[in-house]
Amino acid sequence: MSKVLIVYYSMYGHTHKMAEAVATGAKEVEGCEVTIKRVPETLTPEILAMMGALDAQKSIAHIPVATVDDLVSADAIIFGTPTRFGGMCGQMRQFLDATGGLWAKGALVGKVGSVFTSCGTQHGGQEATILGFHTTLLHHGMVVVGLPYAFAGQMDNSEITGGSPYGAGTVAGTQGERTPTVNELAGARFQGVHVARISKKLA
């Protein structure tokens, strides 16, 4: 069995929906065990309420919270993060900053690493977020996997759509009013399948 772990942070639910689609794709690959977890929240309920995110947080409360040790037992890790000023969110950064002990042991060397994201606008930094995230994965010695052009949906110019060769993405809208589209979810599923297949071969 190849173990695929999806670790994400979602404030308003957009990244959560993408994570579910990634998991759906990974589960299509025979011989892969798929687990979804979320990184710990760093904001207080009071702050989340002021940001209008409390209901969304409650809706994903059933998702187990990840620990850095969860990364060790996985063969592939697919990370999901919203974009914050062209980079990953603080919650994900704090989680990754706690992996120094794993780095010292080389615990993630050779594992597959992949990233998907969401942002408020079409040009809000999706690509920068994923490419910046890759730096951490490479420091850990992971095998970085993106979203190849074999997923034809990223060539679609008929609508505003997230995603790039670096990973799947969704455009949430400046007020979070937009939900992941059929095409964006298809990209996430494709990425899940793609990562799971590579992970299985390496395992």
PDB file of C-alpha atoms in Angstrom:
ATOM      1  CA  MET A   1       0.000   0.000   0.000  1.00  0.00           C
ATOM      2  CA  SER A   2       1.115   3.541  -0.788  1.00  0.00           C
ATOM      3  CA  LYS A   3       0.014   6.041   1.859  1.00  0.00           C
ATOM      4  CA  VAL A   4      -1.125   9.428   0.585  1.00  0.00           C
ATOM      5  CA  LEU A   5      -1.620  12.169   3.158  1.00  0.00           C
ATOM      6  CA  ILE A   6      -3.461  15.396   2.342  1.00  0.00           C
ATOM      7  CA  VAL A   7      -2.636  18.178   4.788  1.00  0.00           C
ATOM      8  CA  TYR A   8      -4.332  21.524   4.366  1.00  0.00           C
ATOM      9  CA  TYR A   9      -5.548  24.736   5.950  1.00  0.00           C
ATOM     10  CA  SER A  10      -8.853  26.307   5.007  1.00  0.00           C
ATOM     11  CA  MET A  11     -10.360  29.445   6.528  1.00  0.00           C
ATOM     12  CA  TYR A  12     -13.571  29.781   4.519  1.00  0.00           C
ATOM     13  CA  GLY A  13     -13.908  26.284   3.059  1.00  0.00           C
ATOM     14  CA  HIS A  14     -12.508  26.735  -0.444  1.00  0.00           C
ATOM     15  CA  THR A  15      -9.263  24.845   0.196  1.00  0.00           C
ATOM     16  CA  HIS A  16     -11.253  22.196   2.074  1.00  0.00           C
ATOM     17  CA  LYS A  17     -13.383  21.521  -1.007  1.00  0.00           C
ATOM     18  CA  MET A  18     -10.247  21.266  -3.127  1.00  0.00           C
ATOM     19  CA  ALA A  19      -8.736  18.851  -0.588  1.00  0.00           C
ATOM     20  CA  GLU A  20     -11.809  16.633  -0.871  1.00  0.00           C
ATOM     21  CA  ALA A  21     -11.422  16.581  -4.656  1.00  0.00           C
ATOM     22  CA  VAL A  22      -7.715  15.741  -4.372  1.00  0.00           C
ATOM     23  CA  ALA A  23      -8.620  12.873  -2.047  1.00  0.00           C
ATOM     24  CA  THR A  24     -11.276  11.624  -4.459  1.00  0.00           C
ATOM     25  CA  GLY A  25      -8.684  11.436  -7.199  1.00  0.00           C
ATOM     26  CA  ALA A  26      -6.049   9.728  -5.059  1.00  0.00           C
ATOM     27  CA  LYS A  27      -8.580   7.112  -3.946  1.00  0.00           C
ATOM     28  CA  GLU A  28      -9.129   6.134  -7.578  1.00  0.00           C
ATOM     29  CA  VAL A  29      -5.627   4.649  -7.668  1.00  0.00           C
ATOM     30  CA  GLU A  30      -5.707   1.044  -6.545  1.00  0.00           C
ATOM     31  CA  GLY A  31      -3.318   0.225  -3.728  1.00  0.00           C
ATOM     32  CA  CYS A  32      -3.341   3.716  -2.234  1.00  0.00           C
ATOM     33  CA  GLU A  33      -4.523   4.580   1.264  1.00  0.00           C
ATOM     34  CA  VAL A  34      -5.677   8.190   1.511  1.00  0.00           C
ATOM     35  CA  THR A  35      -5.942  10.310   4.666  1.00  0.00           C
ATOM     36  CA  ILE A  36      -7.049  13.945   5.037  1.00  0.00           C
ATOM     37  CA  LYS A  37      -5.899  16.107   7.932  1.00  0.00           C
ATOM     38  CA  ARG A  38      -5.779  19.844   8.657  1.00  0.00           C
ATOM     39  CA  VAL A  39      -3.026  21.869  10.245  1.00  0.00           C
ATOM     40  CA  PRO A  40      -3.649  23.419  13.672  1.00  0.00           C
ATOM     41  CA  GLU A  41      -5.477  26.734  13.851  1.00  0.00           C
ATOM     42  CA  THR A  42      -3.469  29.628  15.258  1.00  0.00           C
ATOM     43  CA  LEU A  43      -6.274  32.180  15.503  1.00  0.00           C
ATOM     44  CA  THR A  44      -8.675  32.446  18.422  1.00  0.00           C
ATOM     45  CA  PRO A  45     -12.418  31.861  17.967  1.00  0.00           C
ATOM     46  CA  GLU A  46     -12.936  35.569  18.610  1.00  0.00           C
ATOM     47  CA  ILE A  47     -10.669  36.534  15.731  1.00  0.00           C
ATOM     48  CA  LEU A  48     -12.237  33.940  13.436  1.00  0.00           C
ATOM     49  CA  ALA A  49     -15.675  35.306  14.290  1.00  0.00           C
ATOM     50  CA  MET A  50     -14.592  38.841  13.419  1.00  0.00           C
ATOM     51  CA  MET A  51     -13.274  37.532  10.098  1.00  0.00           C
ATOM     52  CA  GLY A  52     -16.563  35.781   9.354  1.00  0.00           C
ATOM     53  CA  ALA A  53     -14.859  32.389   9.315  1.00  0.00           C
ATOM     54  CA  LEU A  54     -16.255  30.737  12.422  1.00  0.00           C
ATOM     55  CA  ASP A  55     -19.056  28.843  10.665  1.00  0.00           C
ATOM     56  CA  ALA A  56     -16.658  27.506   8.027  1.00  0.00           C
ATOM     57  CA  GLN A  57     -14.255  26.392  10.743  1.00  0.00           C
ATOM     58  CA  LYS A  58     -17.028  24.572  12.569  1.00  0.00           C
ATOM     59  CA  SER A  59     -17.973  22.766   9.357  1.00  0.00           C
ATOM     60  CA  ILE A  60     -14.515  21.178   9.121  1.00  0.00           C
ATOM     61  CA  ALA A  61     -14.082  20.493  12.838  1.00  0.00           C
ATOM     62  CA  HIS A  62     -14.518  16.758  12.156  1.00  0.00           C
ATOM     63  CA  ILE A  63     -11.293  16.661  10.131  1.00  0.00           C
ATOM     64  CA  PRO A  64      -8.443  15.377  12.347  1.00  0.00           C
ATOM     65  CA  VAL A  65      -5.649  17.824  13.159  1.00  0.00           C
ATOM     66  CA  ALA A  66      -2.265  16.846  11.761  1.00  0.00           C
ATOM     67  CA  THR A  67       0.983  16.535  13.673  1.00  0.00           C
ATOM     68  CA  VAL A  68       4.427  16.652  12.101  1.00  0.00           C
ATOM     69  CA  ASP A  69       4.843  12.951  12.940  1.00  0.00           C
ATOM     70  CA  ASP A  70       1.988  12.183  10.526  1.00  0.00           C
ATOM     71  CA  LEU A  71       4.286  13.219   7.687  1.00  0.00           C
ATOM     72  CA  VAL A  72       6.772  10.460   8.498  1.00  0.00           C
ATOM     73  CA  SER A  73       4.388   7.574   7.868  1.00  0.00           C
ATOM     74  CA  ALA A  74       3.170   8.907   4.510  1.00  0.00           C
ATOM     75  CA  ASP A  75       4.679   8.033   1.135  1.00  0.00           C
ATOM     76  CA  ALA A  76       3.210  11.133  -0.490  1.00  0.00           C
ATOM     77  CA  ILE A  77       2.045  14.391   1.062  1.00  0.00           C
ATOM     78  CA  ILE A  78      -0.231  16.780  -0.798  1.00  0.00           C
ATOM     79  CA  PHE A  79      -0.385  20.155   0.899  1.00  0.00           C
ATOM     80  CA  GLY A  80      -3.197  22.651   0.485  1.00  0.00           C
ATOM     81  CA  THR A  81      -2.958  26.300   1.486  1.00  0.00           C
ATOM     82  CA  PRO A  82      -4.777  29.522   0.755  1.00  0.00           C
ATOM     83  CA  THR A  83      -2.671  32.327  -0.666  1.00  0.00           C
ATOM     84  CA  ARG A  84      -1.652  35.175   1.613  1.00  0.00           C
ATOM     85  CA  PHE A  85       0.125  38.008  -0.223  1.00  0.00           C
ATOM     86  CA  GLY A  86       1.642  35.559  -2.705  1.00  0.00           C
ATOM     87  CA  GLY A  87       2.732  33.023  -0.093  1.00  0.00           C
ATOM     88  CA  MET A  88       1.331  30.265   2.062  1.00  0.00           C
ATOM     89  CA  CYS A  89      -0.870  31.111   5.044  1.00  0.00           C
ATOM     90  CA  GLY A  90       0.641  31.577   8.490  1.00  0.00           C
ATOM     91  CA  GLN A  91      -0.984  28.434   9.857  1.00  0.00           C
ATOM     92  CA  MET A  92       0.755  26.279   7.247  1.00  0.00           C
ATOM     93  CA  ARG A  93       4.044  28.112   7.681  1.00  0.00           C
ATOM     94  CA  GLN A  94       3.972  27.523  11.426  1.00  0.00           C
ATOM     95  CA  PHE A  95       3.236  23.834  10.872  1.00  0.00           C
ATOM     96  CA  LEU A  96       6.133  23.482   8.465  1.00  0.00           C
ATOM     97  CA  ASP A  97       8.460  25.438  10.737  1.00  0.00           C
ATOM     98  CA  ALA A  98       7.925  22.693  13.318  1.00  0.00           C
ATOM     99  CA  THR A  99       9.416  20.060  10.990  1.00  0.00           C
ATOM    100  CA  GLY A 100      13.039  20.930  11.739  1.00  0.00           C
ATOM    101  CA  GLY A 101      13.488  17.701  13.653  1.00  0.00           C
ATOM    102  CA  LEU A 102      12.289  15.715  10.648  1.00  0.00           C
ATOM    103  CA  TRP A 103      14.674  17.633   8.416  1.00  0.00           C
ATOM    104  CA  ALA A 104      17.594  16.840  10.731  1.00  0.00           C
ATOM    105  CA  LYS A 105      16.807  13.135  10.428  1.00  0.00           C
ATOM    106  CA  GLY A 106      16.120  13.238   6.684  1.00  0.00           C
ATOM    107  CA  ALA A 107      12.715  11.768   7.489  1.00  0.00           C
ATOM    108  CA  LEU A 108      10.995  13.161   4.397  1.00  0.00           C
ATOM    109  CA  VAL A 109      13.749  12.505   1.857  1.00  0.00           C
ATOM    110  CA  GLY A 110      12.386  10.696  -1.182  1.00  0.00           C
ATOM    111  CA  LYS A 111       8.732  11.197  -0.338  1.00  0.00           C
ATOM    112  CA  VAL A 112       6.449  12.757  -2.940  1.00  0.00           C
ATOM    113  CA  GLY A 113       5.414  16.340  -2.201  1.00  0.00           C
ATOM    114  CA  SER A 114       2.747  18.329  -4.024  1.00  0.00           C
ATOM    115  CA  VAL A 115       0.776  21.553  -3.416  1.00  0.00           C
ATOM    116  CA  PHE A 116      -2.609  23.038  -4.309  1.00  0.00           C
ATOM    117  CA  THR A 117      -3.975  26.428  -3.360  1.00  0.00           C
ATOM    118  CA  SER A 118      -6.746  29.028  -3.446  1.00  0.00           C
ATOM    119  CA  CYS A 119      -6.696  32.803  -3.656  1.00  0.00           C
ATOM    120  CA  GLY A 120      -9.068  35.727  -3.905  1.00  0.00           C
ATOM    121  CA  THR A 121      -8.378  36.788  -7.494  1.00  0.00           C
ATOM    122  CA  GLN A 122      -7.180  35.192 -10.702  1.00  0.00           C
ATOM    123  CA  HIS A 123      -3.793  36.899 -10.421  1.00  0.00           C
ATOM    124  CA  GLY A 124      -3.585  36.887  -6.638  1.00  0.00           C
ATOM    125  CA  GLY A 125      -0.424  34.817  -6.341  1.00  0.00           C
ATOM    126  CA  GLN A 126      -1.416  31.178  -6.831  1.00  0.00           C
ATOM    127  CA  GLU A 127       1.735  30.327  -8.746  1.00  0.00           C
ATOM    128  CA  ALA A 128       3.996  32.269  -6.381  1.00  0.00           C
ATOM    129  CA  THR A 129       2.443  30.488  -3.412  1.00  0.00           C
ATOM    130  CA  ILE A 130       3.052  27.027  -4.809  1.00  0.00           C
ATOM    131  CA  LEU A 131       6.552  27.777  -6.088  1.00  0.00           C
ATOM    132  CA  GLY A 132       7.481  29.296  -2.729  1.00  0.00           C
ATOM    133  CA  PHE A 133       6.070  26.229  -0.994  1.00  0.00           C
ATOM    134  CA  HIS A 134       8.246  23.995  -3.184  1.00  0.00           C
ATOM    135  CA  THR A 135      11.353  25.505  -1.580  1.00  0.00           C
ATOM    136  CA  THR A 136      10.445  23.905   1.749  1.00  0.00           C
ATOM    137  CA  LEU A 137       9.722  20.567   0.090  1.00  0.00           C
ATOM    138  CA  LEU A 138      13.071  20.626  -1.698  1.00  0.00           C
ATOM    139  CA  HIS A 139      14.904  21.419   1.530  1.00  0.00           C
ATOM    140  CA  HIS A 140      13.321  18.262   2.912  1.00  0.00           C
ATOM    141  CA  GLY A 141      14.543  16.292  -0.097  1.00  0.00           C
ATOM    142  CA  MET A 142      11.073  15.516  -1.373  1.00  0.00           C
ATOM    143  CA  VAL A 143      10.190  14.599  -4.953  1.00  0.00           C
ATOM    144  CA  VAL A 144       8.111  17.562  -6.137  1.00  0.00           C
ATOM    145  CA  VAL A 145       5.102  16.811  -8.330  1.00  0.00           C
ATOM    146  CA  GLY A 146       2.838  19.377  -9.989  1.00  0.00           C
ATOM    147  CA  LEU A 147      -0.174  19.343 -12.292  1.00  0.00           C
ATOM    148  CA  PRO A 148       0.929  18.392 -15.822  1.00  0.00           C
ATOM    149  CA  TYR A 149      -0.654  19.729 -18.983  1.00  0.00           C
ATOM    150  CA  ALA A 150      -2.093  16.249 -19.408  1.00  0.00           C
ATOM    151  CA  PHE A 151      -4.901  17.897 -17.474  1.00  0.00           C
ATOM    152  CA  ALA A 152      -6.318  19.806 -20.421  1.00  0.00           C
ATOM    153  CA  GLY A 153      -8.557  21.920 -18.186  1.00  0.00           C
ATOM    154  CA  GLN A 154      -5.758  24.311 -17.394  1.00  0.00           C
ATOM    155  CA  MET A 155      -5.693  25.288 -21.057  1.00  0.00           C
ATOM    156  CA  ASP A 156      -9.348  26.360 -20.903  1.00  0.00           C
ATOM    157  CA  ASN A 157      -9.751  30.074 -21.627  1.00  0.00           C
ATOM    158  CA  SER A 158     -13.538  30.098 -21.621  1.00  0.00           C
ATOM    159  CA  GLU A 159     -13.788  31.000 -17.943  1.00  0.00           C
ATOM    160  CA  ILE A 160     -11.795  32.354 -15.029  1.00  0.00           C
ATOM    161  CA  THR A 161     -10.095  29.334 -13.545  1.00  0.00           C
ATOM    162  CA  GLY A 162      -7.360  28.533 -11.063  1.00  0.00           C
ATOM    163  CA  GLY A 163      -4.542  26.057 -11.470  1.00  0.00           C
ATOM    164  CA  SER A 164      -1.195  25.912 -13.231  1.00  0.00           C
ATOM    165  CA  PRO A 165       1.504  23.358 -14.036  1.00  0.00           C
ATOM    166  CA  TYR A 166       2.658  23.855 -10.440  1.00  0.00           C
ATOM    167  CA  GLY A 167      -0.593  22.650  -8.884  1.00  0.00           C
ATOM    168  CA  ALA A 168      -4.354  22.896  -8.791  1.00  0.00           C
ATOM    169  CA  GLY A 169      -5.996  26.075  -7.595  1.00  0.00           C
ATOM    170  CA  THR A 170      -9.298  27.846  -7.162  1.00  0.00           C
ATOM    171  CA  VAL A 171     -10.263  31.498  -7.300  1.00  0.00           C
ATOM    172  CA  ALA A 172     -12.354  32.203  -4.207  1.00  0.00           C
ATOM    173  CA  GLY A 173     -13.411  35.747  -5.060  1.00  0.00           C
ATOM    174  CA  THR A 174     -12.535  38.902  -3.156  1.00  0.00           C
ATOM    175  CA  GLN A 175     -15.399  38.292  -0.718  1.00  0.00           C
ATOM    176  CA  GLY A 176     -15.088  34.508  -0.746  1.00  0.00           C
ATOM    177  CA  GLU A 177     -18.292  34.402  -2.781  1.00  0.00           C
ATOM    178  CA  ARG A 178     -17.009  31.986  -5.404  1.00  0.00           C
ATOM    179  CA  THR A 179     -16.907  28.229  -4.888  1.00  0.00           C
ATOM    180  CA  PRO A 180     -14.519  25.876  -6.730  1.00  0.00           C
ATOM    181  CA  THR A 181     -15.744  25.337 -10.271  1.00  0.00           C
ATOM    182  CA  VAL A 182     -16.171  22.024 -12.043  1.00  0.00           C
ATOM    183  CA  ASN A 183     -12.903  22.641 -13.894  1.00  0.00           C
ATOM    184  CA  GLU A 184     -10.982  23.574 -10.745  1.00  0.00           C
ATOM    185  CA  LEU A 185     -12.234  20.502  -8.899  1.00  0.00           C
ATOM    186  CA  ALA A 186     -11.331  18.373 -11.912  1.00  0.00           C
ATOM    187  CA  GLY A 187      -7.785  19.730 -11.707  1.00  0.00           C
ATOM    188  CA  ALA A 188      -7.620  18.845  -8.036  1.00  0.00           C
ATOM    189  CA  ARG A 189      -8.846  15.311  -8.721  1.00  0.00           C
ATOM    190  CA  PHE A 190      -6.314  14.941 -11.536  1.00  0.00           C
ATOM    191  CA  GLN A 191      -3.525  16.044  -9.224  1.00  0.00           C
ATOM    192  CA  GLY A 192      -4.655  13.500  -6.635  1.00  0.00           C
ATOM    193  CA  VAL A 193      -4.552  10.706  -9.210  1.00  0.00           C
ATOM    194  CA  HIS A 194      -1.207  11.864 -10.599  1.00  0.00           C
ATOM    195  CA  VAL A 195       0.501  12.062  -7.209  1.00  0.00           C
ATOM    196  CA  ALA A 196      -0.942   8.741  -6.055  1.00  0.00           C
ATOM    197  CA  ARG A 197       0.289   6.956  -9.183  1.00  0.00           C
ATOM    198  CA  ILE A 198       3.810   8.339  -8.811  1.00  0.00           C
ATOM    199  CA  SER A 199       3.829   7.557  -5.105  1.00  0.00           C
ATOM    200  CA  LYS A 200       2.776   3.996  -5.786  1.00  0.00           C
ATOM    201  CA  LYS A 201       5.580   3.546  -8.316  1.00  0.00           C
ATOM    202  CA  LEU A 202       8.185   4.942  -5.914  1.00  0.00           C
ATOM    203  CA  ALA A 203       6.903   2.931  -2.985  1.00  0.00           C
TER     204      ALA A 203
END
